[in-house]
């Protein structure tokens, strides 16, 4: 069980990979490394386990213990008044309360819509972008740098400018009104049925650079001779994408797919900045709903219960992720 | 291999260029507008540039937030690397049930929504009386990013040839010694890549900041933006000026580490 692995990056690695890497059709990203290694010296093993200790202890106190607290809160009645005191055990009352009020099922549906939009656009445009960015030249390298830069910016910065661009007097409504495409400005972020899609689109925008970068690296690893052979056989560009790039990028796609699913699922920063969950509850996805219940409605027990539900979602995704990595590594 | 750009290629690149250049352009343009210009000619390029938004935003409050941002981002980067490097090395070299358990836990922890962690941490920090302190924010950010950083670092250690360590051990180096002077230098690209990414993430983190700091006086820049963008009647030029100033350190880090990010990000592929 490992993450995606690859040769260590060196300056100008793409170029070198082009020239020197032999064909590894089964795993363009994870190929250049031996899978199993023998422990060099048995005596070193125990010493190396000590290397795990600091992180283990730190995470036990600041990650695992909070998780236990979260589960305890989820089955208790916790309000700001009782936050620091003993909690009254209420069992599944919090979960039931969230479910009966309709908040939880609605949030689950919203989360699904959100994740589907982010995943389809993130994967689709990421792949298309990688195909386009494979070309050498100044435009491609500047565009790639621009995309990685936007990706590296704090989400609050990207979210703010998109809130501005999508506003009533923003650029998009300026264009729409200027071209007389609508009588009134489109309420991208103020209409309950549009807001969720708007935020999902901006979230896709935020994940595309990363996906394009990873896809591009996978494509760069394909032996150039494959393309030469295809060209001799008279393959056109579309056939090249269809019959070489997509199948070769499949192992990458699998891992990237899970990562994009996870990204969409746990996303909250763009929602926070652009709509704060609104209008009403229109953009409350499941992770965001838990936060709102705890820190806006001050019902920590209810918020914790909703968060435990998101945790179940995480567990499912983690299993899928682990399996896809195993598959990618061919274990 | 020389790939020529076809018309579809050019179309995709043109669309992507628009998609990613316009927001950047708009941040900068708007930051040089006056509040009046924003509402009359928001979508136009023709306006009288002014630095009013910058002069208004600049002051002790901004400098304080900048200092907080630097403290938090640097502190988190150091903290995460301190814990994640040895853990990643151990997990890269060892196998067995303990390693698998550790990896499984890290995968789950790295996938946890940020919004989920904030609820119990708020309660725990409250009961320990350490809310409203920069150190506890660094601790929270560090705990948030260790799992992810460890998973990202591990492949970099896995590609360090074991033979190098064996050679060191034959020469009588201890595990610690061979790790420090043989493995770490070989894997330094990974450490730099992950360090940069942790810095970028910690710089942009705002959810812990707005909840753990009880007064905006201690907010880092990202939290200031998050607070202002949620207010009624947003002062857009002021907000965009703040966004530009928040992004300047990112520009510097980006210029210094772009090649590393471009090639290193795809190694661990975990974000």
mmCIF file of N, CA and C in Angstrom, chain A residues 153-278:
data_model
loop_
_atom_site.group_PDB
_atom_site.id
_atom_site.type_symbol
_atom_site.label_atom_id
_atom_site.label_comp_id
_atom_site.label_asym_id
_atom_site.label_seq_id
_atom_site.Cartn_x
_atom_site.Cartn_y
_atom_site.Cartn_z
ATOM 1 N N UNK A 153 -2.761 29.880 -4.898
ATOM 2 C CA UNK A 153 -3.296 31.035 -4.155
ATOM 3 C C UNK A 153 -4.229 30.554 -3.045
ATOM 4 N N UNK A 154 -4.309 31.315 -1.950
ATOM 5 C CA UNK A 154 -5.248 30.930 -0.886
ATOM 6 C C UNK A 154 -6.684 30.882 -1.427
ATOM 7 N N UNK A 155 -7.461 29.873 -1.018
ATOM 8 C CA UNK A 155 -8.858 29.795 -1.473
ATOM 9 C C UNK A 155 -9.654 31.060 -1.150
ATOM 10 N N UNK A 156 -9.309 31.744 -0.054
ATOM 11 C CA UNK A 156 -10.052 32.979 0.253
ATOM 12 C C UNK A 156 -9.855 34.019 -0.836
ATOM 13 N N UNK A 157 -8.661 34.042 -1.439
ATOM 14 C CA UNK A 157 -8.393 35.012 -2.504
ATOM 15 C C UNK A 157 -9.189 34.642 -3.754
ATOM 16 N N UNK A 158 -9.059 33.396 -4.198
ATOM 17 C CA UNK A 158 -9.815 32.951 -5.375
ATOM 18 C C UNK A 158 -11.321 33.073 -5.145
ATOM 19 N N UNK A 159 -11.772 32.675 -3.962
ATOM 20 C CA UNK A 159 -13.200 32.728 -3.662
ATOM 21 C C UNK A 159 -13.716 34.155 -3.687
ATOM 22 N N UNK A 160 -12.937 35.094 -3.130
ATOM 23 C CA UNK A 160 -13.365 36.492 -3.107
ATOM 24 C C UNK A 160 -13.550 37.027 -4.513
ATOM 25 N N UNK A 161 -12.559 36.788 -5.376
ATOM 26 C CA UNK A 161 -12.656 37.384 -6.711
ATOM 27 C C UNK A 161 -13.797 36.741 -7.493
ATOM 28 N N UNK A 162 -14.060 35.464 -7.255
ATOM 29 C CA UNK A 162 -15.193 34.844 -7.958
ATOM 30 C C UNK A 162 -16.517 35.352 -7.429
ATOM 31 N N UNK A 163 -16.574 35.645 -6.151
ATOM 32 C CA UNK A 163 -17.795 36.244 -5.611
ATOM 33 C C UNK A 163 -18.047 37.594 -6.297
ATOM 34 N N UNK A 164 -16.952 38.308 -6.529
ATOM 35 C CA UNK A 164 -17.023 39.610 -7.188
ATOM 36 C C UNK A 164 -17.440 39.445 -8.656
ATOM 37 N N UNK A 165 -16.789 38.505 -9.356
ATOM 38 C CA UNK A 165 -17.077 38.296 -10.785
ATOM 39 C C UNK A 165 -18.516 37.837 -11.004
ATOM 40 N N UNK A 166 -19.047 37.060 -10.052
ATOM 41 C CA UNK A 166 -20.395 36.502 -10.218
ATOM 42 C C UNK A 166 -21.474 37.383 -9.580
ATOM 43 N N UNK A 167 -21.076 38.515 -9.046
ATOM 44 C CA UNK A 167 -22.027 39.404 -8.364
ATOM 45 C C UNK A 167 -23.000 40.059 -9.340
ATOM 46 N N UNK A 168 -23.949 40.799 -8.765
ATOM 47 C CA UNK A 168 -24.986 41.419 -9.579
ATOM 48 C C UNK A 168 -24.397 42.394 -10.606
ATOM 49 N N UNK A 169 -23.356 43.125 -10.207
ATOM 50 C CA UNK A 169 -22.717 44.056 -11.131
ATOM 51 C C UNK A 169 -21.387 43.501 -11.648
ATOM 52 N N UNK A 170 -21.177 42.214 -11.491
ATOM 53 C CA UNK A 170 -19.882 41.629 -11.832
ATOM 54 C C UNK A 170 -19.681 41.468 -13.318
ATOM 55 N N UNK A 171 -18.510 40.947 -13.665
ATOM 56 C CA UNK A 171 -18.134 40.801 -15.074
ATOM 57 C C UNK A 171 -19.144 39.958 -15.850
ATOM 58 N N UNK A 172 -19.549 38.834 -15.276
ATOM 59 C CA UNK A 172 -20.413 37.923 -16.031
ATOM 60 C C UNK A 172 -21.771 38.548 -16.298
ATOM 61 N N UNK A 173 -22.327 39.205 -15.269
ATOM 62 C CA UNK A 173 -23.599 39.871 -15.502
ATOM 63 C C UNK A 173 -23.422 41.074 -16.410
ATOM 64 N N UNK A 174 -22.246 41.720 -16.371
ATOM 65 C CA UNK A 174 -21.964 42.821 -17.287
ATOM 66 C C UNK A 174 -22.042 42.330 -18.734
ATOM 67 N N UNK A 175 -21.418 41.172 -18.985
ATOM 68 C CA UNK A 175 -21.433 40.604 -20.340
ATOM 69 C C UNK A 175 -22.855 40.194 -20.727
ATOM 70 N N UNK A 176 -23.543 39.520 -19.793
ATOM 71 C CA UNK A 176 -24.898 39.039 -20.087
ATOM 72 C C UNK A 176 -25.836 40.206 -20.402
ATOM 73 N N UNK A 177 -25.753 41.260 -19.573
ATOM 74 C CA UNK A 177 -26.617 42.416 -19.796
ATOM 75 C C UNK A 177 -26.191 43.168 -21.057
ATOM 76 N N UNK A 178 -24.881 43.262 -21.262
ATOM 77 C CA UNK A 178 -24.368 43.983 -22.431
ATOM 78 C C UNK A 178 -24.825 43.332 -23.734
ATOM 79 N N UNK A 179 -24.868 42.015 -23.726
ATOM 80 C CA UNK A 179 -25.285 41.291 -24.939
ATOM 81 C C UNK A 179 -26.791 41.075 -24.975
ATOM 82 N N UNK A 180 -27.503 41.631 -23.996
ATOM 83 C CA UNK A 180 -28.964 41.511 -23.895
ATOM 84 C C UNK A 180 -29.423 40.053 -23.888
ATOM 85 N N UNK A 181 -28.678 39.210 -23.154
ATOM 86 C CA UNK A 181 -29.048 37.805 -23.063
ATOM 87 C C UNK A 181 -30.115 37.584 -22.003
ATOM 88 N N UNK A 182 -30.285 38.543 -21.095
ATOM 89 C CA UNK A 182 -31.300 38.414 -20.054
ATOM 90 C C UNK A 182 -31.792 39.803 -19.688
ATOM 91 N N UNK A 183 -33.020 39.851 -19.130
ATOM 92 C CA UNK A 183 -33.581 41.153 -18.751
ATOM 93 C C UNK A 183 -32.995 41.642 -17.437
ATOM 94 N N UNK A 184 -32.733 40.678 -16.545
ATOM 95 C CA UNK A 184 -32.238 41.041 -15.228
ATOM 96 C C UNK A 184 -30.912 40.335 -14.988
ATOM 97 N N UNK A 185 -30.078 40.875 -14.091
ATOM 98 C CA UNK A 185 -28.839 40.164 -13.772
ATOM 99 C C UNK A 185 -29.135 38.760 -13.256
ATOM 100 N N UNK A 186 -28.309 37.809 -13.639
ATOM 101 C CA UNK A 186 -28.494 36.431 -13.160
ATOM 102 C C UNK A 186 -28.005 36.340 -11.717
ATOM 103 N N UNK A 187 -28.849 35.875 -10.794
ATOM 104 C CA UNK A 187 -28.421 35.803 -9.384
ATOM 105 C C UNK A 187 -27.590 34.545 -9.139
ATOM 106 N N UNK A 188 -26.346 34.537 -9.667
ATOM 107 C CA UNK A 188 -25.509 33.341 -9.581
ATOM 108 C C UNK A 188 -25.382 32.816 -8.152
ATOM 109 N N UNK A 189 -25.239 33.750 -7.199
ATOM 110 C CA UNK A 189 -24.992 33.323 -5.822
ATOM 111 C C UNK A 189 -26.186 33.598 -4.908
ATOM 112 N N UNK A 190 -27.254 34.190 -5.452
ATOM 113 C CA UNK A 190 -28.368 34.576 -4.593
ATOM 114 C C UNK A 190 -29.627 33.773 -4.863
ATOM 115 N N UNK A 191 -29.591 32.915 -5.883
ATOM 116 C CA UNK A 191 -30.748 32.083 -6.175
ATOM 117 C C UNK A 191 -30.490 30.683 -5.627
ATOM 118 N N UNK A 192 -31.407 30.170 -4.793
ATOM 119 C CA UNK A 192 -31.150 28.879 -4.148
ATOM 120 C C UNK A 192 -30.857 27.753 -5.137
ATOM 121 N N UNK A 193 -31.468 27.792 -6.325
ATOM 122 C CA UNK A 193 -31.251 26.673 -7.242
ATOM 123 C C UNK A 193 -29.981 26.849 -8.070
ATOM 124 N N UNK A 194 -29.455 28.077 -8.148
ATOM 125 C CA UNK A 194 -28.265 28.318 -8.969
ATOM 126 C C UNK A 194 -26.993 28.317 -8.123
ATOM 127 N N UNK A 195 -27.127 28.765 -6.860
ATOM 128 C CA UNK A 195 -25.936 29.021 -6.038
ATOM 129 C C UNK A 195 -25.061 27.778 -5.886
ATOM 130 N N UNK A 196 -25.693 26.622 -5.645
ATOM 131 C CA UNK A 196 -24.912 25.398 -5.436
ATOM 132 C C UNK A 196 -24.079 25.078 -6.680
ATOM 133 N N UNK A 197 -24.703 25.249 -7.846
ATOM 134 C CA UNK A 197 -23.993 24.960 -9.094
ATOM 135 C C UNK A 197 -22.865 25.965 -9.297
ATOM 136 N N UNK A 198 -23.131 27.246 -8.996
ATOM 137 C CA UNK A 198 -22.084 28.265 -9.151
ATOM 138 C C UNK A 198 -20.864 27.919 -8.306
ATOM 139 N N UNK A 199 -21.100 27.587 -7.037
ATOM 140 C CA UNK A 199 -19.973 27.296 -6.154
ATOM 141 C C UNK A 199 -19.251 26.025 -6.614
ATOM 142 N N UNK A 200 -20.026 25.044 -7.091
ATOM 143 C CA UNK A 200 -19.399 23.813 -7.589
ATOM 144 C C UNK A 200 -18.528 24.118 -8.808
ATOM 145 N N UNK A 201 -18.991 25.032 -9.667
ATOM 146 C CA UNK A 201 -18.189 25.399 -10.835
ATOM 147 C C UNK A 201 -16.872 26.029 -10.403
ATOM 148 N N UNK A 202 -16.938 26.932 -9.415
ATOM 149 C CA UNK A 202 -15.713 27.582 -8.957
ATOM 150 C C UNK A 202 -14.786 26.557 -8.294
ATOM 151 N N UNK A 203 -15.368 25.588 -7.584
ATOM 152 C CA UNK A 203 -14.542 24.533 -6.992
ATOM 153 C C UNK A 203 -13.870 23.690 -8.077
ATOM 154 N N UNK A 204 -14.563 23.445 -9.165
ATOM 155 C CA UNK A 204 -13.942 22.721 -10.274
ATOM 156 C C UNK A 204 -12.773 23.531 -10.814
ATOM 157 N N UNK A 205 -13.018 24.817 -11.001
ATOM 158 C CA UNK A 205 -11.970 25.736 -11.451
ATOM 159 C C UNK A 205 -10.728 25.585 -10.577
ATOM 160 N N UNK A 206 -10.940 25.414 -9.275
ATOM 161 C CA UNK A 206 -9.813 25.345 -8.347
ATOM 162 C C UNK A 206 -9.071 24.016 -8.426
ATOM 163 N N UNK A 207 -9.737 22.946 -8.852
ATOM 164 C CA UNK A 207 -9.074 21.633 -8.844
ATOM 165 C C UNK A 207 -8.495 21.274 -10.219
ATOM 166 N N UNK A 208 -8.948 21.937 -11.278
ATOM 167 C CA UNK A 208 -8.495 21.602 -12.634
ATOM 168 C C UNK A 208 -6.967 21.708 -12.794
ATOM 169 N N UNK A 209 -6.311 22.789 -12.301
ATOM 170 C CA UNK A 209 -4.857 22.879 -12.510
ATOM 171 C C UNK A 209 -4.108 21.660 -11.977
ATOM 172 N N UNK A 210 -4.489 21.201 -10.798
ATOM 173 C CA UNK A 210 -3.799 20.057 -10.213
ATOM 174 C C UNK A 210 -4.013 18.807 -11.062
ATOM 175 N N UNK A 211 -5.258 18.569 -11.453
ATOM 176 C CA UNK A 211 -5.551 17.385 -12.263
ATOM 177 C C UNK A 211 -4.826 17.449 -13.603
ATOM 178 N N UNK A 212 -4.800 18.642 -14.211
ATOM 179 C CA UNK A 212 -4.117 18.791 -15.495
ATOM 180 C C UNK A 212 -2.623 18.494 -15.331
ATOM 181 N N UNK A 213 -2.061 18.970 -14.223
ATOM 182 C CA UNK A 213 -0.636 18.770 -13.970
ATOM 183 C C UNK A 213 -0.307 17.281 -13.822
ATOM 184 N N UNK A 214 -1.143 16.570 -13.077
ATOM 185 C CA UNK A 214 -0.885 15.142 -12.852
ATOM 186 C C UNK A 214 -1.094 14.354 -14.151
ATOM 187 N N UNK A 215 -2.166 14.668 -14.873
ATOM 188 C CA UNK A 215 -2.399 14.005 -16.163
ATOM 189 C C UNK A 215 -1.245 14.275 -17.132
ATOM 190 N N UNK A 216 -0.791 15.510 -17.142
ATOM 191 C CA UNK A 216 0.282 15.885 -18.053
ATOM 192 C C UNK A 216 1.535 15.065 -17.765
ATOM 193 N N UNK A 217 1.847 14.913 -16.463
ATOM 194 C CA UNK A 217 3.029 14.126 -16.093
ATOM 195 C C UNK A 217 2.874 12.685 -16.573
ATOM 196 N N UNK A 218 1.651 12.134 -16.449
ATOM 197 C CA UNK A 218 1.420 10.762 -16.900
ATOM 198 C C UNK A 218 1.615 10.658 -18.410
ATOM 199 N N UNK A 219 1.156 11.687 -19.121
ATOM 200 C CA UNK A 219 1.263 11.653 -20.583
ATOM 201 C C UNK A 219 2.704 11.824 -21.037
ATOM 202 N N UNK A 220 3.459 12.635 -20.294
ATOM 203 C CA UNK A 220 4.862 12.848 -20.643
ATOM 204 C C UNK A 220 5.661 11.568 -20.503
ATOM 205 N N UNK A 221 5.160 10.642 -19.702
ATOM 206 C CA UNK A 221 5.876 9.393 -19.455
ATOM 207 C C UNK A 221 5.670 8.366 -20.566
ATOM 208 N N UNK A 222 4.725 8.650 -21.464
ATOM 209 C CA UNK A 222 4.473 7.700 -22.546
ATOM 210 C C UNK A 222 5.616 7.805 -23.552
ATOM 211 N N UNK A 223 6.094 6.652 -23.995
ATOM 212 C CA UNK A 223 7.210 6.618 -24.932
ATOM 213 C C UNK A 223 6.846 7.335 -26.238
ATOM 214 N N UNK A 224 7.678 8.280 -26.676
ATOM 215 C CA UNK A 224 7.393 9.001 -27.922
ATOM 216 C C UNK A 224 7.261 8.066 -29.124
ATOM 217 N N UNK A 225 7.935 6.919 -29.060
ATOM 218 C CA UNK A 225 7.856 5.986 -30.196
ATOM 219 C C UNK A 225 6.429 5.524 -30.450
ATOM 220 N N UNK A 226 5.636 5.460 -29.372
ATOM 221 C CA UNK A 226 4.242 5.064 -29.535
ATOM 222 C C UNK A 226 3.525 6.033 -30.461
ATOM 223 N N UNK A 227 3.782 7.333 -30.237
ATOM 224 C CA UNK A 227 3.136 8.343 -31.072
ATOM 225 C C UNK A 227 3.664 8.295 -32.497
ATOM 226 N N UNK A 228 4.973 8.078 -32.610
ATOM 227 C CA UNK A 228 5.562 8.006 -33.951
ATOM 228 C C UNK A 228 4.930 6.863 -34.731
ATOM 229 N N UNK A 229 4.823 5.716 -34.065
ATOM 230 C CA UNK A 229 4.214 4.559 -34.723
ATOM 231 C C UNK A 229 2.783 4.870 -35.142
ATOM 232 N N UNK A 230 2.055 5.553 -34.246
ATOM 233 C CA UNK A 230 0.664 5.889 -34.549
ATOM 234 C C UNK A 230 0.593 6.825 -35.749
ATOM 235 N N UNK A 231 1.541 7.751 -35.809
ATOM 236 C CA UNK A 231 1.528 8.710 -36.914
ATOM 237 C C UNK A 231 1.825 8.022 -38.239
ATOM 238 N N UNK A 232 2.772 7.074 -38.182
ATOM 239 C CA UNK A 232 3.092 6.327 -39.403
ATOM 240 C C UNK A 232 1.852 5.569 -39.880
ATOM 241 N N UNK A 233 1.095 5.045 -38.903
ATOM 242 C CA UNK A 233 -0.122 4.324 -39.261
ATOM 243 C C UNK A 233 -1.248 5.257 -39.678
ATOM 244 N N UNK A 234 -0.992 6.548 -39.628
ATOM 245 C CA UNK A 234 -1.983 7.509 -40.106
ATOM 246 C C UNK A 234 -3.046 7.873 -39.097
ATOM 247 N N UNK A 235 -2.738 7.727 -37.802
ATOM 248 C CA UNK A 235 -3.727 8.082 -36.786
ATOM 249 C C UNK A 235 -3.874 9.599 -36.726
ATOM 250 N N UNK A 236 -5.106 10.063 -36.618
ATOM 251 C CA UNK A 236 -5.277 11.508 -36.459
ATOM 252 C C UNK A 236 -5.222 11.858 -34.974
ATOM 253 N N UNK A 237 -5.358 13.154 -34.716
ATOM 254 C CA UNK A 237 -5.164 13.615 -33.348
ATOM 255 C C UNK A 237 -6.197 13.031 -32.381
ATOM 256 N N UNK A 238 -7.440 12.961 -32.846
ATOM 257 C CA UNK A 238 -8.494 12.427 -31.990
ATOM 258 C C UNK A 238 -8.228 10.950 -31.660
ATOM 259 N N UNK A 239 -7.777 10.199 -32.687
ATOM 260 C CA UNK A 239 -7.480 8.780 -32.456
ATOM 261 C C UNK A 239 -6.318 8.628 -31.474
ATOM 262 N N UNK A 240 -5.398 9.586 -31.547
ATOM 263 C CA UNK A 240 -4.271 9.572 -30.619
ATOM 264 C C UNK A 240 -4.779 9.709 -29.178
ATOM 265 N N UNK A 241 -5.689 10.650 -28.983
ATOM 266 C CA UNK A 241 -6.260 10.845 -27.647
ATOM 267 C C UNK A 241 -7.058 9.618 -27.223
ATOM 268 N N UNK A 242 -7.873 9.123 -28.169
ATOM 269 C CA UNK A 242 -8.794 8.038 -27.871
ATOM 270 C C UNK A 242 -8.054 6.724 -27.605
ATOM 271 N N UNK A 243 -7.042 6.427 -28.417
ATOM 272 C CA UNK A 243 -6.441 5.097 -28.351
ATOM 273 C C UNK A 243 -5.072 5.045 -27.665
ATOM 274 N N UNK A 244 -4.446 6.197 -27.448
ATOM 275 C CA UNK A 244 -3.153 6.168 -26.749
ATOM 276 C C UNK A 244 -3.259 6.862 -25.398
ATOM 277 N N UNK A 245 -3.656 8.151 -25.432
ATOM 278 C CA UNK A 245 -3.596 8.934 -24.197
ATOM 279 C C UNK A 245 -4.578 8.429 -23.143
ATOM 280 N N UNK A 246 -5.846 8.207 -23.535
ATOM 281 C CA UNK A 246 -6.808 7.787 -22.492
ATOM 282 C C UNK A 246 -6.457 6.437 -21.879
ATOM 283 N N UNK A 247 -6.181 5.405 -22.681
ATOM 284 C CA UNK A 247 -5.852 4.132 -22.007
ATOM 285 C C UNK A 247 -4.569 4.206 -21.182
ATOM 286 N N UNK A 248 -3.586 4.953 -21.675
ATOM 287 C CA UNK A 248 -2.326 5.036 -20.941
ATOM 288 C C UNK A 248 -2.492 5.801 -19.629
ATOM 289 N N UNK A 249 -3.436 6.738 -19.615
ATOM 290 C CA UNK A 249 -3.629 7.556 -18.413
ATOM 291 C C UNK A 249 -4.613 6.916 -17.454
ATOM 292 N N UNK A 250 -5.088 5.703 -17.781
ATOM 293 C CA UNK A 250 -6.144 5.115 -16.955
ATOM 294 C C UNK A 250 -5.734 4.895 -15.493
ATOM 295 N N UNK A 251 -4.551 4.314 -15.228
ATOM 296 C CA UNK A 251 -4.185 4.121 -13.814
ATOM 297 C C UNK A 251 -4.129 5.446 -13.059
ATOM 298 N N UNK A 252 -3.631 6.492 -13.739
ATOM 299 C CA UNK A 252 -3.616 7.819 -13.119
ATOM 300 C C UNK A 252 -5.039 8.282 -12.867
ATOM 301 N N UNK A 253 -5.905 8.054 -13.854
ATOM 302 C CA UNK A 253 -7.292 8.500 -13.727
ATOM 303 C C UNK A 253 -7.936 7.946 -12.478
ATOM 304 N N UNK A 254 -7.652 6.681 -12.218
ATOM 305 C CA UNK A 254 -8.297 6.005 -11.102
ATOM 306 C C UNK A 254 -7.984 6.705 -9.779
ATOM 307 N N UNK A 255 -6.691 6.948 -9.551
ATOM 308 C CA UNK A 255 -6.288 7.602 -8.306
ATOM 309 C C UNK A 255 -6.783 9.046 -8.281
ATOM 310 N N UNK A 256 -6.647 9.715 -9.422
ATOM 311 C CA UNK A 256 -7.072 11.108 -9.506
ATOM 312 C C UNK A 256 -8.576 11.237 -9.275
ATOM 313 N N UNK A 257 -9.306 10.262 -9.774
ATOM 314 C CA UNK A 257 -10.758 10.271 -9.593
ATOM 315 C C UNK A 257 -11.116 10.273 -8.108
ATOM 316 N N UNK A 258 -10.467 9.387 -7.360
ATOM 317 C CA UNK A 258 -10.773 9.321 -5.930
ATOM 318 C C UNK A 258 -10.346 10.619 -5.246
ATOM 319 N N UNK A 259 -9.173 11.135 -5.633
ATOM 320 C CA UNK A 259 -8.714 12.379 -5.014
ATOM 321 C C UNK A 259 -9.676 13.525 -5.297
ATOM 322 N N UNK A 260 -10.213 13.575 -6.525
ATOM 323 C CA UNK A 260 -11.147 14.645 -6.868
ATOM 324 C C UNK A 260 -12.463 14.463 -6.115
ATOM 325 N N UNK A 261 -12.903 13.213 -5.989
ATOM 326 C CA UNK A 261 -14.109 12.936 -5.196
ATOM 327 C C UNK A 261 -13.919 13.448 -3.764
ATOM 328 N N UNK A 262 -12.771 13.104 -3.187
ATOM 329 C CA UNK A 262 -12.488 13.522 -1.815
ATOM 330 C C UNK A 262 -12.439 15.040 -1.733
ATOM 331 N N UNK A 263 -11.778 15.651 -2.713
ATOM 332 C CA UNK A 263 -11.670 17.111 -2.723
ATOM 333 C C UNK A 263 -13.055 17.753 -2.726
ATOM 334 N N UNK A 264 -13.925 17.266 -3.610
ATOM 335 C CA UNK A 264 -15.274 17.824 -3.689
ATOM 336 C C UNK A 264 -16.045 17.588 -2.403
ATOM 337 N N UNK A 265 -15.869 16.396 -1.854
ATOM 338 C CA UNK A 265 -16.619 16.023 -0.658
ATOM 339 C C UNK A 265 -16.261 16.895 0.540
ATOM 340 N N UNK A 266 -14.948 17.136 0.741
ATOM 341 C CA UNK A 266 -14.560 17.855 1.957
ATOM 342 C C UNK A 266 -14.484 19.361 1.742
ATOM 343 N N UNK A 267 -14.803 19.818 0.549
ATOM 344 C CA UNK A 267 -14.680 21.230 0.236
ATOM 345 C C UNK A 267 -15.562 22.092 1.134
ATOM 346 N N UNK A 268 -15.016 23.159 1.647
ATOM 347 C CA UNK A 268 -15.833 24.084 2.430
ATOM 348 C C UNK A 268 -15.403 25.527 2.218
ATOM 349 N N UNK A 269 -14.123 25.764 1.820
ATOM 350 C CA UNK A 269 -13.623 27.140 1.826
ATOM 351 C C UNK A 269 -14.318 28.033 0.801
ATOM 352 N N UNK A 270 -14.560 27.483 -0.410
ATOM 353 C CA UNK A 270 -15.252 28.311 -1.404
ATOM 354 C C UNK A 270 -16.700 28.551 -0.996
ATOM 355 N N UNK A 271 -17.323 27.528 -0.389
ATOM 356 C CA UNK A 271 -18.698 27.711 0.089
ATOM 357 C C UNK A 271 -18.713 28.812 1.152
ATOM 358 N N UNK A 272 -17.765 28.727 2.080
ATOM 359 C CA UNK A 272 -17.718 29.696 3.167
ATOM 360 C C UNK A 272 -17.583 31.111 2.618
ATOM 361 N N UNK A 273 -16.639 31.286 1.687
ATOM 362 C CA UNK A 273 -16.332 32.623 1.197
ATOM 363 C C UNK A 273 -17.432 33.150 0.280
ATOM 364 N N UNK A 274 -17.959 32.293 -0.593
ATOM 365 C CA UNK A 274 -18.855 32.802 -1.638
ATOM 366 C C UNK A 274 -20.307 32.903 -1.196
ATOM 367 N N UNK A 275 -20.790 31.948 -0.408
ATOM 368 C CA UNK A 275 -22.210 31.989 -0.047
ATOM 369 C C UNK A 275 -22.453 31.797 1.445
ATOM 370 N N UNK A 276 -21.438 31.409 2.193
ATOM 371 C CA UNK A 276 -21.588 31.096 3.619
ATOM 372 C C UNK A 276 -22.726 30.107 3.850
ATOM 373 N N UNK A 277 -22.909 29.199 2.894
ATOM 374 C CA UNK A 277 -23.933 28.167 3.060
ATOM 375 C C UNK A 277 -25.290 28.561 2.510
ATOM 376 N N UNK A 278 -25.454 29.835 2.182
ATOM 377 C CA UNK A 278 -26.752 30.316 1.755
ATOM 378 C C UNK A 278 -26.908 30.326 0.249
#
